[in-house]
Amino acid sequence: MTISRQLLRISFQNVFRNKRRTILTLLILALGSTGLMVVSGFFEGIHDSFREQYIHSQTGHLTVNVAGYDAKGVSAPLDYLMKNRVQVQKAIESNPHVLYTVPVLKFGGMASTDKTNVAVLAIGVDAVNEQKMSVHKYSKHKGGATNIAEGRPLDPNDPYGVILGKGLMQALGLKVGDRFNFLTTRQAGAIDGAEFQVRGVFQTILKEFDDRGLKMNLAAAQKVLGVDDQIHSLLVMLDRTDHTGLVLGQLNQTIKEEKLGAEIVTWIEQGHMYRHGSALFKKIEATVQLIIAIVFVFSIANTINMAIFERMREFGTMMAIGNSRSSVFFVIFTEAAIIGVLGALLGIGAGTAVADAISSIGVEMPPLPGSTIGYMALILVNPLIALKVFLLALSSTLLAAILPAWRASHLEIVHALGYV
């Protein structure tokens, strides 16, 4: 124990003996760690922003349907209407993590003008809660998840005012204030419809939805379909996205105990585009981290090698007075570990400061493939990212020190003492 403490004390003293070389090594580590923090935080910000945009514009954190709707509802949507909506909504909203729910009624139809007819996906929504759902933590940088590009949003006091996706608006050749006819098929097979007026134009993160989507007040949609107080789904908004798994289990238990005849689908199960984009970003992030780690190893190995050549006679003397080769290896390896810890901590501190400074402004991202609007990404650093950066910097430093330490500890004593 005493020898180990003495060797550890020697290592600490050696770290600061050549201050210029130590500062250079620390600078390499600190800059690299800062870069890793910012890069990792940037990708975390992209994931987070994209996820929140998707949740708040499309699915909510959870979607509650009548059992079987997710598998078969596309082919026969009117066979899967939620007739006990009030009972289900009350049970869902009693969960302490649920903020509110958004009733949704989805159906197909035909929008007609004097010049063209276009098949559309109509969505009846609670206008007030739908606008509330659009607001998320990035809204102050980029606006709501459902961006009203022109005109005004839905208003419950304007039952025949609708908003159209930007692509659909262009396909129909309409402008805000114009009227058009909408036809759909009721449950019994009869065709019914109404004349609507365009209140506004919306854009979401999904271009496919913007090209076909039409939103109207829930009451108007129920009247057109002749389904009083029935809906397809409840979009559930939670207090935190990372509570999704927890609340999913709790609500499934509630549905089972109260025999509500419902099913729950999470946002990640519906988010095919998010999953594919996320996998791509993770690959890019891992590649960047690997490149920075390689730069770490070669840069630090170079400085450690230079230090060892300068101290060749010192190591020869240590072995000549009785210190073992493992003691020499321990001293060099411990010096590298101390520098690795200090450099990583400096980099984490600097990286956090840089991330906070950039996040105060935000990074405006271009639209992703399949999207028409960009989104705002922040540099989000968290304890897990800091731990990963710390371990990567430290392990790279230790890896860089192994070969030089082994070479120094296996020198011929006579050769080392005579080295000039």
Coordinates of C-alpha atoms in Angstrom, one line a residue:
M1 CA 0.0 0.0 0.0
T2 CA 2.9 2.4 0.9
I3 CA 4.7 1.8 -2.4
S4 CA 1.5 2.3 -4.3
R5 CA 0.9 5.6 -2.6
Q6 CA 4.5 6.7 -3.2
L7 CA 4.2 5.9 -6.9
L8 CA 0.8 7.7 -7.1
R9 CA 2.4 10.8 -5.5
I10 CA 5.3 10.6 -8.0
S11 CA 2.8 10.4 -10.8
F12 CA 1.0 13.6 -9.6
Q13 CA 4.3 15.4 -9.3
N14 CA 5.4 14.4 -12.8
V15 CA 2.1 15.6 -14.4
F16 CA 3.0 19.2 -13.6
R17 CA 6.7 18.9 -13.9
N18 CA 6.7 19.8 -17.6
K19 CA 3.9 22.3 -17.5
R20 CA 4.0 23.3 -21.2
R21 CA 3.6 19.7 -22.4
T22 CA 0.9 19.0 -19.8
I23 CA -1.0 22.1 -20.9
L24 CA -0.7 21.0 -24.5
T25 CA -2.1 17.6 -23.7
L26 CA -4.9 19.0 -21.6
L27 CA -5.7 21.4 -24.4
I28 CA -6.0 18.5 -26.9
L29 CA -8.3 16.6 -24.5
A30 CA -10.4 19.6 -23.5
L31 CA -11.0 20.7 -27.1
G32 CA -11.8 17.2 -28.2
S33 CA -14.1 16.7 -25.2
T34 CA -15.8 20.0 -25.9
G35 CA -16.3 19.0 -29.5
L36 CA -17.8 15.6 -28.4
M37 CA -20.2 17.4 -26.0
V38 CA -21.4 19.8 -28.6
V39 CA -21.7 17.1 -31.3
S40 CA -23.5 14.7 -29.0
G41 CA -25.7 17.5 -27.7
F42 CA -26.5 18.6 -31.2
F43 CA -27.7 15.1 -32.2
E44 CA -29.6 14.8 -29.0
G45 CA -31.3 18.2 -29.8
I46 CA -32.2 16.9 -33.3
H47 CA -33.8 13.8 -31.8
D48 CA -35.7 15.7 -29.2
S49 CA -36.9 18.5 -31.5
F50 CA -38.0 16.0 -34.3
R51 CA -39.7 13.8 -31.7
E52 CA -41.7 16.7 -30.1
Q53 CA -42.7 18.1 -33.5
Y54 CA -44.0 14.7 -34.5
I55 CA -45.9 14.1 -31.2
H56 CA -47.5 17.5 -31.1
S57 CA -48.5 17.6 -34.7
Q58 CA -49.6 14.0 -35.4
T59 CA -50.2 11.4 -32.7
G60 CA -49.9 12.8 -29.2
H61 CA -47.9 10.7 -26.7
L62 CA -50.5 7.9 -26.8
T63 CA -53.4 7.2 -29.1
V64 CA -56.4 5.5 -27.6
N65 CA -58.6 3.7 -30.1
V66 CA -61.4 1.1 -30.1
A67 CA -59.8 -2.3 -29.9
G68 CA -58.9 -3.5 -33.4
Y69 CA -58.8 -0.1 -35.0
D70 CA -55.1 0.1 -35.4
A71 CA -55.0 -3.2 -37.4
K72 CA -58.3 -3.0 -39.4
G73 CA -59.5 0.5 -39.1
V74 CA -58.0 1.8 -42.3
S75 CA -60.2 -0.5 -44.4
A76 CA -63.4 0.0 -42.4
P77 CA -63.0 3.1 -40.2
L78 CA -66.7 3.6 -39.4
D79 CA -66.9 0.0 -38.0
Y80 CA -64.5 1.1 -35.2
L81 CA -66.1 4.2 -33.7
M82 CA -65.7 4.8 -30.0
K83 CA -69.3 4.9 -28.7
N84 CA -68.3 5.1 -25.0
R85 CA -66.1 8.2 -25.6
V86 CA -67.1 10.0 -22.3
Q87 CA -66.4 6.9 -20.2
V88 CA -63.0 6.3 -21.9
Q89 CA -62.0 9.9 -21.8
K90 CA -62.8 10.2 -18.1
A91 CA -60.8 7.1 -17.2
I92 CA -57.8 8.3 -19.3
E93 CA -57.8 11.8 -17.9
S94 CA -57.9 10.5 -14.3
N95 CA -54.3 9.5 -14.7
P96 CA -52.1 12.1 -12.9
H97 CA -49.6 12.2 -15.8
V98 CA -52.2 13.0 -18.4
L99 CA -52.6 16.7 -19.2
Y100 CA -55.5 16.5 -21.6
T101 CA -56.9 14.5 -24.5
V102 CA -57.8 15.5 -28.0
P103 CA -60.8 13.7 -29.6
V104 CA -60.3 12.8 -33.3
L105 CA -62.6 11.6 -36.0
K106 CA -60.8 10.5 -39.2
F107 CA -62.5 9.7 -42.5
G108 CA -62.0 10.0 -46.2
G109 CA -63.9 12.1 -48.7
M110 CA -63.8 14.1 -51.9
A111 CA -63.1 17.9 -52.0
S112 CA -64.6 19.5 -55.1
T113 CA -64.2 22.8 -56.8
D114 CA -65.4 24.1 -60.2
K115 CA -62.1 22.9 -61.7
T116 CA -61.0 19.7 -59.9
N117 CA -61.8 16.9 -57.4
V118 CA -59.3 15.7 -54.9
A119 CA -59.5 12.7 -52.5
V120 CA -58.7 14.0 -49.0
L121 CA -58.2 12.7 -45.5
A122 CA -60.5 14.6 -43.3
I123 CA -59.9 15.0 -39.5
G124 CA -62.5 16.3 -37.1
V125 CA -60.8 17.7 -34.0
D126 CA -61.5 19.6 -30.8
A127 CA -60.3 23.0 -32.1
V128 CA -59.3 24.3 -28.7
N129 CA -57.3 21.3 -27.5
E130 CA -55.8 20.7 -30.9
Q131 CA -54.3 24.2 -30.8
K132 CA -53.1 23.6 -27.3
M133 CA -51.5 20.3 -28.4
S134 CA -49.6 22.2 -31.1
V135 CA -47.6 24.1 -28.5
H136 CA -44.4 22.5 -27.3
K137 CA -41.0 23.4 -25.7
Y138 CA -39.6 24.5 -29.1
S139 CA -42.6 26.7 -30.0
K140 CA -40.9 29.9 -28.8
H141 CA -38.2 29.3 -31.4
K142 CA -40.1 28.0 -34.3
G143 CA -43.9 28.3 -33.6
G144 CA -46.3 25.5 -33.0
A145 CA -46.0 21.9 -34.4
T146 CA -48.9 22.7 -36.7
N147 CA -47.8 25.8 -38.5
I148 CA -50.6 28.0 -39.8
A149 CA -48.8 29.2 -42.9
E150 CA -51.7 31.5 -44.1
G151 CA -55.1 32.6 -42.7
R152 CA -56.4 31.6 -39.3
P153 CA -56.7 28.3 -37.2
L154 CA -59.9 26.4 -36.6
D155 CA -62.5 28.2 -34.5
P156 CA -65.3 26.3 -32.7
N157 CA -67.6 29.3 -33.4
D158 CA -67.1 28.8 -37.1
P159 CA -68.5 25.3 -37.7
Y160 CA -68.0 25.3 -41.5
G161 CA -64.6 26.9 -41.5
V162 CA -61.8 24.4 -42.2
I163 CA -58.0 24.5 -42.6
L164 CA -56.2 22.7 -45.5
G165 CA -52.8 21.2 -45.8
K166 CA -50.6 23.4 -48.0
G167 CA -50.2 20.7 -50.6
L168 CA -53.9 20.0 -50.7
M169 CA -54.6 23.8 -51.0
Q170 CA -52.4 24.0 -54.0
A171 CA -54.0 20.9 -55.6
L172 CA -57.5 22.3 -55.2
G173 CA -56.3 25.8 -56.5
L174 CA -58.1 27.5 -53.6
K175 CA -57.1 30.5 -51.5
V176 CA -58.2 31.6 -48.0
G177 CA -61.8 32.6 -47.9
D178 CA -62.9 30.4 -50.9
R179 CA -65.6 27.8 -50.6
F180 CA -65.7 24.2 -51.8
N181 CA -67.9 21.2 -51.5
F182 CA -67.0 18.1 -49.5
L183 CA -68.6 14.7 -50.0
T184 CA -68.2 11.6 -47.9
T185 CA -69.9 8.2 -47.3
R186 CA -71.9 7.6 -44.2
Q187 CA -71.9 4.4 -42.2
A188 CA -75.2 3.2 -43.8
G189 CA -73.7 3.8 -47.3
A190 CA -75.5 7.1 -48.1
I191 CA -73.4 9.9 -49.6
D192 CA -73.6 13.2 -47.8
G193 CA -71.6 16.4 -47.6
A194 CA -71.5 20.1 -47.0
E195 CA -70.1 23.3 -48.2
F196 CA -67.0 24.5 -46.3
Q197 CA -65.0 27.7 -46.3
V198 CA -61.2 27.8 -46.1
R199 CA -60.1 29.6 -42.9
G200 CA -56.4 28.8 -43.2
V201 CA -53.5 26.7 -44.5
F202 CA -51.4 24.5 -42.3
Q203 CA -48.0 22.8 -42.5
T204 CA -46.8 19.9 -40.3
I205 CA -43.5 17.9 -40.3
L206 CA -45.1 15.3 -42.7
K207 CA -45.5 16.5 -46.3
E208 CA -47.6 13.4 -47.1
F209 CA -50.2 14.6 -44.5
D210 CA -50.1 18.2 -45.8
D211 CA -50.8 16.9 -49.3
R212 CA -54.0 15.2 -48.3
G213 CA -55.0 16.6 -44.9
L214 CA -58.1 18.7 -44.1
K215 CA -59.1 19.6 -40.5
M216 CA -62.5 20.6 -39.4
N217 CA -64.3 21.1 -36.1
L218 CA -65.3 17.8 -34.5
A219 CA -69.0 18.7 -34.3
A220 CA -69.0 19.5 -38.0
A221 CA -67.3 16.1 -38.8
Q222 CA -69.8 14.2 -36.7
K223 CA -72.7 16.0 -38.3
V224 CA -71.4 15.2 -41.8
L225 CA -71.0 11.5 -40.9
G226 CA -74.2 11.3 -38.8
V227 CA -72.3 9.9 -35.8
D228 CA -73.4 11.9 -32.8
D229 CA -70.7 12.2 -30.1
Q230 CA -68.6 9.3 -31.5
I231 CA -65.0 9.4 -32.4
H232 CA -62.1 7.2 -33.6
S233 CA -59.4 8.1 -31.2
L234 CA -58.3 10.1 -28.2
L235 CA -54.8 11.7 -28.6
V236 CA -53.3 11.7 -25.1
M237 CA -50.9 14.4 -24.1
L238 CA -48.6 13.7 -21.1
D239 CA -46.7 15.9 -18.7
R240 CA -43.4 14.4 -20.0
T241 CA -42.5 12.4 -23.1
D242 CA -40.3 10.0 -21.0
H243 CA -43.4 9.0 -19.0
T244 CA -44.9 7.4 -22.1
G245 CA -43.9 3.8 -21.2
L246 CA -45.0 4.3 -17.5
V247 CA -48.4 5.7 -18.5
L248 CA -48.9 3.1 -21.2
G249 CA -48.7 0.4 -18.6
Q250 CA -51.0 2.2 -16.2
L251 CA -53.7 3.0 -18.8
N252 CA -53.6 -0.5 -20.2
Q253 CA -54.4 -1.8 -16.7
T254 CA -57.2 0.8 -16.3
I255 CA -58.7 -0.3 -19.7
K256 CA -58.6 -3.9 -18.6
E257 CA -60.1 -3.4 -15.2
E258 CA -62.9 -1.1 -16.4
K259 CA -63.5 -3.2 -19.6
L260 CA -63.5 -0.2 -21.8
G261 CA -62.8 -2.2 -25.0
A262 CA -60.0 0.1 -26.1
E263 CA -56.4 -0.2 -27.3
I264 CA -53.4 2.1 -26.9
V265 CA -50.7 2.8 -29.5
T266 CA -47.6 4.8 -28.6
W267 CA -46.1 7.6 -30.7
I268 CA -43.0 5.6 -31.4
E269 CA -45.1 2.7 -32.8
Q270 CA -46.7 5.1 -35.3
G271 CA -43.6 7.2 -36.0
H272 CA -42.0 5.2 -38.9
M273 CA -40.3 8.4 -40.2
Y274 CA -39.0 9.2 -36.8
R275 CA -37.5 5.8 -36.2
H276 CA -35.8 5.7 -39.6
G277 CA -34.4 9.2 -39.2
S278 CA -33.3 8.5 -35.6
A279 CA -31.4 5.4 -36.7
L280 CA -29.6 7.4 -39.4
F281 CA -28.6 10.1 -36.9
K282 CA -27.3 7.6 -34.5
K283 CA -25.0 6.1 -37.1
I284 CA -23.7 9.6 -38.1
E285 CA -23.1 10.4 -34.4
A286 CA -21.2 7.2 -33.7
T287 CA -19.0 7.8 -36.8
V288 CA -18.1 11.3 -35.6
Q289 CA -17.3 10.0 -32.1
L290 CA -15.1 7.3 -33.5
I291 CA -13.2 9.8 -35.6
I292 CA -12.6 12.1 -32.6
A293 CA -11.5 9.1 -30.5
I294 CA -8.9 8.2 -33.1
V295 CA -7.6 11.8 -33.1
F296 CA -7.5 11.6 -29.3
V297 CA -5.4 8.4 -29.3
F298 CA -2.8 9.5 -31.9
S299 CA -2.4 13.1 -30.5
I300 CA -2.0 11.9 -26.9
A301 CA 0.2 9.0 -27.8
N302 CA 2.5 11.4 -29.6
T303 CA 2.9 13.7 -26.6
I304 CA 3.4 10.8 -24.2
N305 CA 6.1 9.4 -26.5
M306 CA 7.9 12.7 -26.5
A307 CA 7.7 12.9 -22.8
I308 CA 9.1 9.4 -22.4
F309 CA 12.1 10.0 -24.6
E310 CA 12.9 13.1 -22.5
R311 CA 12.7 11.0 -19.3
M312 CA 14.5 7.9 -20.6
R313 CA 17.4 8.2 -18.1
E314 CA 14.9 8.8 -15.2
F315 CA 13.2 5.5 -15.9
G316 CA 16.5 3.7 -16.2
T317 CA 17.5 5.2 -12.8
M318 CA 14.2 4.0 -11.2
M319 CA 14.9 0.4 -12.4
A320 CA 18.6 0.6 -11.4
I321 CA 17.7 1.4 -7.8
G322 CA 15.4 -1.5 -7.5
N323 CA 12.0 -0.4 -8.8
S324 CA 10.2 -3.1 -10.8
R325 CA 9.3 -2.7 -14.5
S326 CA 5.6 -2.8 -13.4
S327 CA 6.3 0.2 -11.2
V328 CA 7.5 2.2 -14.2
F329 CA 4.5 1.1 -16.2
F330 CA 2.2 2.2 -13.3
V331 CA 3.8 5.6 -13.0
I332 CA 3.4 6.4 -16.7
F333 CA -0.1 4.9 -16.9
T334 CA -1.2 6.8 -13.8
E335 CA 0.1 10.1 -15.2
A336 CA -1.9 9.5 -18.4
A337 CA -5.0 8.7 -16.3
I338 CA -4.7 11.9 -14.3
I339 CA -4.3 14.0 -17.4
G340 CA -7.3 12.1 -19.0
V341 CA -9.5 12.9 -16.0
L342 CA -8.5 16.6 -15.9
G343 CA -8.8 17.1 -19.7
A344 CA -12.2 15.3 -19.8
L345 CA -13.6 17.4 -16.9
L346 CA -12.3 20.6 -18.5
G347 CA -13.9 19.6 -21.8
I348 CA -17.2 18.7 -20.2
G349 CA -17.4 22.1 -18.5
A350 CA -16.5 24.0 -21.6
G351 CA -18.8 21.9 -23.8
T352 CA -21.7 22.6 -21.4
A353 CA -21.1 26.4 -21.6
V354 CA -20.8 26.3 -25.4
A355 CA -24.0 24.2 -25.6
D356 CA -25.9 26.7 -23.4
A357 CA -24.7 29.6 -25.4
I358 CA -25.8 28.1 -28.7
S359 CA -29.1 26.8 -27.3
S360 CA -30.0 30.3 -26.2
I361 CA -30.3 31.1 -29.9
G362 CA -31.2 27.7 -31.4
V363 CA -30.1 26.0 -34.6
E364 CA -32.6 26.2 -37.5
M365 CA -32.7 22.9 -39.3
P366 CA -33.8 22.5 -43.0
P367 CA -36.7 20.1 -43.7
L368 CA -36.0 16.4 -43.5
P369 CA -36.7 14.1 -46.4
G370 CA -40.5 13.8 -46.6
S371 CA -41.1 17.1 -44.8
T372 CA -41.8 20.6 -46.0
I373 CA -40.9 22.6 -42.9
G374 CA -37.7 22.9 -41.0
Y375 CA -37.5 22.7 -37.2
M376 CA -35.4 24.2 -34.5
A377 CA -32.7 22.1 -32.8
L378 CA -31.0 22.9 -29.5
I379 CA -27.7 21.6 -28.1
L380 CA -29.0 19.4 -25.4
V381 CA -26.4 18.0 -23.0
N382 CA -27.3 15.8 -20.1
P383 CA -25.5 13.6 -17.5
L384 CA -25.5 10.6 -19.8
I385 CA -23.8 12.5 -22.6
A386 CA -21.3 13.9 -20.1
L387 CA -20.6 10.4 -18.8
K388 CA -20.1 9.1 -22.3
V389 CA -17.7 11.9 -23.2
F390 CA -15.8 11.4 -19.9
L391 CA -15.4 7.7 -20.5
L392 CA -14.4 8.1 -24.1
A393 CA -11.8 10.8 -23.3
L394 CA -10.3 8.8 -20.4
S395 CA -10.3 5.4 -22.2
S396 CA -8.7 7.1 -25.3
T397 CA -6.0 8.6 -23.1
L398 CA -5.3 5.3 -21.3
L399 CA -5.3 3.4 -24.7
A400 CA -2.8 5.9 -26.0
A401 CA -0.5 5.4 -23.0
I402 CA -0.3 1.6 -23.0
L403 CA 2.3 1.2 -25.7
P404 CA 4.6 4.0 -24.6
A405 CA 4.4 2.8 -21.0
W406 CA 5.1 -0.8 -22.0
R407 CA 8.1 0.3 -24.1
A408 CA 9.5 2.5 -21.3
S409 CA 9.1 -0.3 -18.7
H410 CA 10.9 -2.8 -20.9
L411 CA 14.0 -0.8 -21.6
E412 CA 17.4 -2.2 -21.0
I413 CA 18.7 -0.4 -17.9
V414 CA 22.1 0.2 -19.3
H415 CA 20.7 1.5 -22.5
A416 CA 18.3 3.8 -20.6
L417 CA 21.0 5.2 -18.4
G418 CA 23.2 6.0 -21.3
Y419 CA 20.4 7.5 -23.4
V420 CA 21.1 11.1 -24.5

